mmCIF file of C-alpha atoms in Angstrom:
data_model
loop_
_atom_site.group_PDB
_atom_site.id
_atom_site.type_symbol
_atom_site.label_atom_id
_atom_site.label_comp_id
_atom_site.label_asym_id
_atom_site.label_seq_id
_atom_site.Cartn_x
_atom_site.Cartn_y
_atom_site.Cartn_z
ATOM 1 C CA UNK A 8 -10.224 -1.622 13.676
ATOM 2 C CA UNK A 9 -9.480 -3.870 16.677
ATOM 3 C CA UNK A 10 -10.247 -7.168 17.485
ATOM 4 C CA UNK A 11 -11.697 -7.583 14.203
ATOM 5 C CA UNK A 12 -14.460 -4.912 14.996
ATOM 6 C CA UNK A 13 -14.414 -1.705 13.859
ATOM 7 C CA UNK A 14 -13.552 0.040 16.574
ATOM 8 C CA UNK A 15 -14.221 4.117 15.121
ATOM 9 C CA UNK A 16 -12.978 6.657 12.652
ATOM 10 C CA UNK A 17 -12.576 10.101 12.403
ATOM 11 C CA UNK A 18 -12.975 12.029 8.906
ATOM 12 C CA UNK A 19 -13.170 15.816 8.124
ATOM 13 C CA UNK A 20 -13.671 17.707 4.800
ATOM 14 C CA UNK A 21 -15.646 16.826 1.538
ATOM 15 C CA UNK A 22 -15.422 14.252 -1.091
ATOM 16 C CA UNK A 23 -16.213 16.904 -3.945
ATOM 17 C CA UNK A 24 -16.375 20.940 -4.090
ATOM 18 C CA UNK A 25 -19.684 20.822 -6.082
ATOM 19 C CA UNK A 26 -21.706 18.474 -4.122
ATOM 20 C CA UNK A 27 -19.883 18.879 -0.777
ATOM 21 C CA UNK A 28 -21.031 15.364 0.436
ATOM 22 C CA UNK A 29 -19.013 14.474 3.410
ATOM 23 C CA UNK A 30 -16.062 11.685 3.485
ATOM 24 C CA UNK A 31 -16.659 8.561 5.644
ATOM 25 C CA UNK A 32 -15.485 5.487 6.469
ATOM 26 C CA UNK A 33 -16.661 4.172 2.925
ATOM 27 C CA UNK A 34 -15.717 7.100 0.939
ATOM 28 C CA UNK A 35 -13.279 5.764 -1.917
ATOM 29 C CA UNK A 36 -9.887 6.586 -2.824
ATOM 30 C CA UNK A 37 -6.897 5.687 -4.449
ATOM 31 C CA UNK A 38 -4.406 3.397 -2.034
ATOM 32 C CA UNK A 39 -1.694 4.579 -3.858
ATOM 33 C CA UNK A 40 0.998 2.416 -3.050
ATOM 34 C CA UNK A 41 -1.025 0.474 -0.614
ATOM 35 C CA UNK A 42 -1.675 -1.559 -4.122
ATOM 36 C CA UNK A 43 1.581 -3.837 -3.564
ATOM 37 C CA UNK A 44 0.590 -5.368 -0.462
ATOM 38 C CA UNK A 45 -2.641 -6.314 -2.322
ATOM 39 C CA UNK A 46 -1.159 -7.241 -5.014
ATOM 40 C CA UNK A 47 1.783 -9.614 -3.486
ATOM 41 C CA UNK A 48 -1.146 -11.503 -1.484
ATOM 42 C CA UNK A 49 -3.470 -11.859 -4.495
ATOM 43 C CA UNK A 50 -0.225 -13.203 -6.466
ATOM 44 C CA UNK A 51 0.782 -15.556 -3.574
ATOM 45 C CA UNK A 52 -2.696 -17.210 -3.400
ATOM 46 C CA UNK A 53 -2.311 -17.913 -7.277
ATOM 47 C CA UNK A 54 0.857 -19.404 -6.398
ATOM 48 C CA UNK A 55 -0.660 -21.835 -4.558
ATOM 49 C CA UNK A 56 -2.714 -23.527 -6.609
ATOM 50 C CA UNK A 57 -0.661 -23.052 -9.808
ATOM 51 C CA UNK A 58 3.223 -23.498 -10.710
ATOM 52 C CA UNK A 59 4.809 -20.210 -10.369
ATOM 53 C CA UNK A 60 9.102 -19.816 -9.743
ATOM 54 C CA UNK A 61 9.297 -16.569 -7.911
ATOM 55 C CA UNK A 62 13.353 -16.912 -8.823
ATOM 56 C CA UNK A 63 12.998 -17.537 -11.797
ATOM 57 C CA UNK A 64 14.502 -15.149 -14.788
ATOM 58 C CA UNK A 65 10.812 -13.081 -15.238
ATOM 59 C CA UNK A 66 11.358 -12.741 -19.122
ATOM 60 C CA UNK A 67 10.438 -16.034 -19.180
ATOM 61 C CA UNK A 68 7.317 -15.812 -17.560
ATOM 62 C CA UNK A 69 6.089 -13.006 -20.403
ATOM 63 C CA UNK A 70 5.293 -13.335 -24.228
ATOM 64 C CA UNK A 71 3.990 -10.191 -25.700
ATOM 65 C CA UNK A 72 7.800 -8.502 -24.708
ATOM 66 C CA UNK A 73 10.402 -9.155 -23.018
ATOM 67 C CA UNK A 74 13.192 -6.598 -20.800
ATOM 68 C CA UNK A 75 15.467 -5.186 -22.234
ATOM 69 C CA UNK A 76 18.957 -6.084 -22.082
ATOM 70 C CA UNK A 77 20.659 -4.065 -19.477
ATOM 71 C CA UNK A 78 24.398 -3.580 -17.592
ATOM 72 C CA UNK A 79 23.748 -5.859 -15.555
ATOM 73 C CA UNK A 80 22.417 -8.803 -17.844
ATOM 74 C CA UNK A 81 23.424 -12.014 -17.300
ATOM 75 C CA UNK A 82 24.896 -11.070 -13.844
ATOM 76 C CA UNK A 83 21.440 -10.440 -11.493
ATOM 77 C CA UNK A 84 18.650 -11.960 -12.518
ATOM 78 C CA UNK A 85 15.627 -10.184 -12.752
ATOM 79 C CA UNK A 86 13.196 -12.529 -10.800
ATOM 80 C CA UNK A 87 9.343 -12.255 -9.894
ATOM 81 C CA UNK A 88 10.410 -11.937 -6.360
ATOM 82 C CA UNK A 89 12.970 -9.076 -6.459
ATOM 83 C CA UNK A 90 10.158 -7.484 -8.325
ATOM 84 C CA UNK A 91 8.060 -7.881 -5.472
ATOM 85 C CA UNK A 92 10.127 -6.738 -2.516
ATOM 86 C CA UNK A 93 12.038 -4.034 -4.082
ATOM 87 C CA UNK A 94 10.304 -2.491 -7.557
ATOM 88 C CA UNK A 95 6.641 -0.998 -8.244
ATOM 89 C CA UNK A 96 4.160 -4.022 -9.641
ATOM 90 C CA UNK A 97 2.790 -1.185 -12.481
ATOM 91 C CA UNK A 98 -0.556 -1.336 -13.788
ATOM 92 C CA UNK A 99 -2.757 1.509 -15.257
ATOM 93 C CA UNK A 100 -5.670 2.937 -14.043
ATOM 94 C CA UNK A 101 -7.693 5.337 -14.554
ATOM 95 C CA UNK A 102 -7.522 7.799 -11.815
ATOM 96 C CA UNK A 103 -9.371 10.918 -10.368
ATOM 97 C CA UNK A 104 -9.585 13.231 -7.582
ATOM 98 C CA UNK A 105 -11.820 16.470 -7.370
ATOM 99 C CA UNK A 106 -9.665 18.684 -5.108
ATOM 100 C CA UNK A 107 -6.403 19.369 -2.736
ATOM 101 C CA UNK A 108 -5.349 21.408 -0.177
ATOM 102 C CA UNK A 109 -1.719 22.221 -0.969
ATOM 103 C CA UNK A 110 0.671 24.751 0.057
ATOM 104 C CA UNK A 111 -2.449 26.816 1.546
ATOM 105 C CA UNK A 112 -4.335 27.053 -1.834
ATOM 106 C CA UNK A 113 -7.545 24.673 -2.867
ATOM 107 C CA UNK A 114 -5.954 23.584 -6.781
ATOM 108 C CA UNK A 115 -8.628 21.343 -8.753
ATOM 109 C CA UNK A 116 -6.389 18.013 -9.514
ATOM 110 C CA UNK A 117 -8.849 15.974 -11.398
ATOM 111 C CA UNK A 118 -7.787 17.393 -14.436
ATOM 112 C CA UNK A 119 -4.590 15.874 -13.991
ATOM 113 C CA UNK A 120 -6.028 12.585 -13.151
ATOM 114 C CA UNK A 121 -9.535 11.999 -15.404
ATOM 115 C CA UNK A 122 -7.726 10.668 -18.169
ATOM 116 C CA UNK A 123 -4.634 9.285 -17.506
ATOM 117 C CA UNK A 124 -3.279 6.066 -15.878
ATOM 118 C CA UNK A 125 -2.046 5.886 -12.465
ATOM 119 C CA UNK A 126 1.038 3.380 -12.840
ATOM 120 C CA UNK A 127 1.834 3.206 -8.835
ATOM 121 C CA UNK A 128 -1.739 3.605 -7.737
ATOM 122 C CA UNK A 129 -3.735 0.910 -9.093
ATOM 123 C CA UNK A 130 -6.176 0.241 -6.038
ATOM 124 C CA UNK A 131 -9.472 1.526 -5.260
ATOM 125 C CA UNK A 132 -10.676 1.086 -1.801
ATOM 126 C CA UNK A 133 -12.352 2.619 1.492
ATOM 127 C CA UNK A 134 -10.641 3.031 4.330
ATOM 128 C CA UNK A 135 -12.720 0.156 6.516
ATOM 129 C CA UNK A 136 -11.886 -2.249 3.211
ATOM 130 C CA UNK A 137 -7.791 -1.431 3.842
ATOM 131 C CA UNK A 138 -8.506 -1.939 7.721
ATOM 132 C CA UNK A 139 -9.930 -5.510 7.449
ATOM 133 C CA UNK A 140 -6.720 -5.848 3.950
ATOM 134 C CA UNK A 141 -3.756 -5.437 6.215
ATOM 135 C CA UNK A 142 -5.135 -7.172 9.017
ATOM 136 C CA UNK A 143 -6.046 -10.751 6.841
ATOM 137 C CA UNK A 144 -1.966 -10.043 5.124
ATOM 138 C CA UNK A 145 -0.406 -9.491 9.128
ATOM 139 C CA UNK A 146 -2.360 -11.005 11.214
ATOM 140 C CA UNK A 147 -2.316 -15.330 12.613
ATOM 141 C CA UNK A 148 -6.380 -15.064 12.469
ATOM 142 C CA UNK A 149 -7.477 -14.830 8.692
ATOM 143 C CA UNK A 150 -7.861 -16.535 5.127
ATOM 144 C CA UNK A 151 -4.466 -16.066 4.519
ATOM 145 C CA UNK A 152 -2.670 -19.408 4.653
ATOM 146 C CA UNK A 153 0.747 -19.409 6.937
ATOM 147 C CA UNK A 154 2.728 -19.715 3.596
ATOM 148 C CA UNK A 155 1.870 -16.767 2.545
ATOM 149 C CA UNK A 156 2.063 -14.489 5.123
ATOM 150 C CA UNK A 157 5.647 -16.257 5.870
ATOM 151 C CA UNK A 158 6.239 -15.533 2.036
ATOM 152 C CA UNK A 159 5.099 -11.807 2.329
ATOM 153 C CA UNK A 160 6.627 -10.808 5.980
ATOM 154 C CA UNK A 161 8.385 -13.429 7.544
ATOM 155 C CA UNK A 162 11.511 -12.941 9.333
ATOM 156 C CA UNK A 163 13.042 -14.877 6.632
ATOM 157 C CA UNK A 164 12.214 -12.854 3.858
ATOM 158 C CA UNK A 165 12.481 -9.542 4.960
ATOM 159 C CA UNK A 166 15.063 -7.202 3.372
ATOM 160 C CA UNK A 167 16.649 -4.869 5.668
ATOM 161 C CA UNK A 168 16.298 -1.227 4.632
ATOM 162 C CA UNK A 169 18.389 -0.025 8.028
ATOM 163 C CA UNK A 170 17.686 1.217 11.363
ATOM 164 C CA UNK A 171 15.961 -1.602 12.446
ATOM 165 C CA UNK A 172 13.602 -1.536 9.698
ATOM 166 C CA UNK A 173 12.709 -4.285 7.020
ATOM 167 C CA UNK A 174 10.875 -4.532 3.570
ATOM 168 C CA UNK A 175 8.557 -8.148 2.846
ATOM 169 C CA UNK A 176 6.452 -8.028 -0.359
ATOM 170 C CA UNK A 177 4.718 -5.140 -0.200
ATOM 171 C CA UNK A 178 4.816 -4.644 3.357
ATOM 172 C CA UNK A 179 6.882 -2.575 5.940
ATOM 173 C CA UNK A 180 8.174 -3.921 9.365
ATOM 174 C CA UNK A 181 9.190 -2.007 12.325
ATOM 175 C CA UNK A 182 9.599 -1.966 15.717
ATOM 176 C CA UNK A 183 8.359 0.925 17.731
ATOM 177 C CA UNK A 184 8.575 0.937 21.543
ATOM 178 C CA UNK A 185 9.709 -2.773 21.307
ATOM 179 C CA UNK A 186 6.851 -3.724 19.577
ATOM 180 C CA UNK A 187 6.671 -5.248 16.099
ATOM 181 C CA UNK A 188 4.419 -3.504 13.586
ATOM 182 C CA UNK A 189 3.447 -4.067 10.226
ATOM 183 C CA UNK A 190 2.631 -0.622 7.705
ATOM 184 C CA UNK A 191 2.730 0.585 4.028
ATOM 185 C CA UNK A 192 1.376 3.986 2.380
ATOM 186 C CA UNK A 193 2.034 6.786 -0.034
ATOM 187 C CA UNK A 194 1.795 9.797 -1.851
ATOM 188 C CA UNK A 195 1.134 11.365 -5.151
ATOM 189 C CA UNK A 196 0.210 15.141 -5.782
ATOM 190 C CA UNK A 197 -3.491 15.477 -4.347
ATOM 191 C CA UNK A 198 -3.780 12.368 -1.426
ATOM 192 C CA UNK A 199 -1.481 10.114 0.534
ATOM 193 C CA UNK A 200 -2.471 7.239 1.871
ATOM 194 C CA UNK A 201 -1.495 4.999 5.597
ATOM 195 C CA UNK A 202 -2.015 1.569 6.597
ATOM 196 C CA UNK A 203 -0.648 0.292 9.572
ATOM 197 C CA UNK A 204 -1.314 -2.950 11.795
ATOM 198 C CA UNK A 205 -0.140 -3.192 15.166
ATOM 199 C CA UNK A 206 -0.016 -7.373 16.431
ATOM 200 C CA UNK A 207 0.407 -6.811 19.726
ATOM 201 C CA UNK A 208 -3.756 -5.512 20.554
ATOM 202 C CA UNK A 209 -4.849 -6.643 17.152
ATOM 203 C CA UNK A 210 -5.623 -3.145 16.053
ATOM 204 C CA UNK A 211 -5.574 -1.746 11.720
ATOM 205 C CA UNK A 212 -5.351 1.724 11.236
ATOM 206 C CA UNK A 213 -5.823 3.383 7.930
ATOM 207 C CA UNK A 214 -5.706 6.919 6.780
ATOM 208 C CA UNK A 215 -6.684 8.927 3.253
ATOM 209 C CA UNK A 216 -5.595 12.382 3.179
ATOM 210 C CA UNK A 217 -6.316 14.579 0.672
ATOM 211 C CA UNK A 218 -2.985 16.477 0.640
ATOM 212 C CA UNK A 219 -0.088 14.925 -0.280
ATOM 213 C CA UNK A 220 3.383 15.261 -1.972
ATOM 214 C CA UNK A 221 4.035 19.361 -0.745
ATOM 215 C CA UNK A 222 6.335 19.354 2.979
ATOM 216 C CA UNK A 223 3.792 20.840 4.554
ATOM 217 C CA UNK A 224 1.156 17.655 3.962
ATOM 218 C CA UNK A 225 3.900 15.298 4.255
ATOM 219 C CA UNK A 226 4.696 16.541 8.247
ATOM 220 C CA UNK A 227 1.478 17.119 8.885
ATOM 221 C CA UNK A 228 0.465 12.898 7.971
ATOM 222 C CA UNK A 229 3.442 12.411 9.975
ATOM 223 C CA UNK A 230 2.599 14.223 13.086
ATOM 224 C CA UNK A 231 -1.244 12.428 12.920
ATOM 225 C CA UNK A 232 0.468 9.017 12.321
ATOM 226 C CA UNK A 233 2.644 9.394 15.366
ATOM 227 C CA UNK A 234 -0.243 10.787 17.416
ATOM 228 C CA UNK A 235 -2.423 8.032 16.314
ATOM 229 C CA UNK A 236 0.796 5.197 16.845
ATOM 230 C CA UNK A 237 1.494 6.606 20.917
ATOM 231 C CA UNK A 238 -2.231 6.178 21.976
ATOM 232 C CA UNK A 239 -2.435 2.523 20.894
ATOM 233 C CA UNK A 240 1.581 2.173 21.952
#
């Protein structure tokens, strides 16, 4: 996407072995780990309108259980907002995929996935919906307020994770050929997952693979990312 518009994609393969119908643009997948950026912005916009401490100790923001006491009890505290820039936000859901491509062999995961939750992968989406996601979270133009954004990536509140690279909630900064930009994905066995906005031309990329976890799907994701990064660059 850029300048708002969708600006083209590029898919290849099948969404299913028995019906063989074609991805697209609107085909849905998992987001895998793309579910913390959504999550961080849908928790901010509570925030708000309604009282929420992000420092606060977090077992006393829950009442069905509590955490357990650990070695480090009553030294860190475990707040809402070291939740959000450095742990998973878990939820379950139930997942599915119909096929992979790993290590050179077609495997059938939806076995694995049909009935069990997906704890790190909690978001559903298309890859035009994550386009138009991590543009309104990065970008000056959208219904995100300032306070937010300045909550979820601001210079302020990044943590660095080293070699010039820095971790917001939910959300990835770094700068690549002096520019700034702004990216989060995953993997689990079956599909991996990219989103990337670049400020500088206004442009959201977003990629669903389905291959992911095995070296061989990992550099491959890599080697399109990069391709994809040095023509807008």
């Amino acid at each position: 996407m850029r300048n708002g518009r969708l600006a083209g994609t590029m898919q290849s393969g099948v969404k299913d072995l028995t019906t063989k119908l074609v991805v697209n643009e609107i085909t849905v997948f998992q987001a895998d780990s793309i579910a913390k950026p959504a999550f961080a912005a849908l928790l901010m916009k509570y925030r708000e309108d309604n009282s929420l401490d992000l420092g606060a100790d977090f077992n006393t923001l829950l009442t069905r259980w509590k955490l357990p006491e650990h070695e480090r009890t009553g030294q860190d505290v475990v707040s809402l907002r070291r939740l959000l820039v450095l742990q998973y936000m878990a939820f379950r859901l139930r997942g599915w995929r119909n096929s992979t491509y790993l290590d050179g062999d077609v495997i059938n995961t939806k076995i694995a996935y049909q009935n069990i939750g997906v704890a790190d992968a909690p978001l559903v989406s298309t890859v035009e919906d994550l386009t138009l996601l991590i543009r309104a979270i990065a970008s000056n133009n959208s219904p995100i307020s300032e306070s937010i954004r300045s909550l979820m990536i601001g210079d302020d509140n990044l943590t660095s994770l080293g070699d010039g690279a820095f971790y917001g909630m939910g959300m990835m900064k770094d700068t690549l050929t002096g520019m700034p930009i702004y990216h989060h994905g995953g993997d689990e066995p079956g599909y991996s997952s990219t989103n990337i906005y670049i400020p500088h031309n206004d442009t959201s990329i977003s990629l669903f693979i389905n291959c992911g976890v095995a070296q061989g799907c990992i550099q491959r994701q890599s080697e399109l990312v990069d391709t994809v990064l040095s023509n807008e660059l």
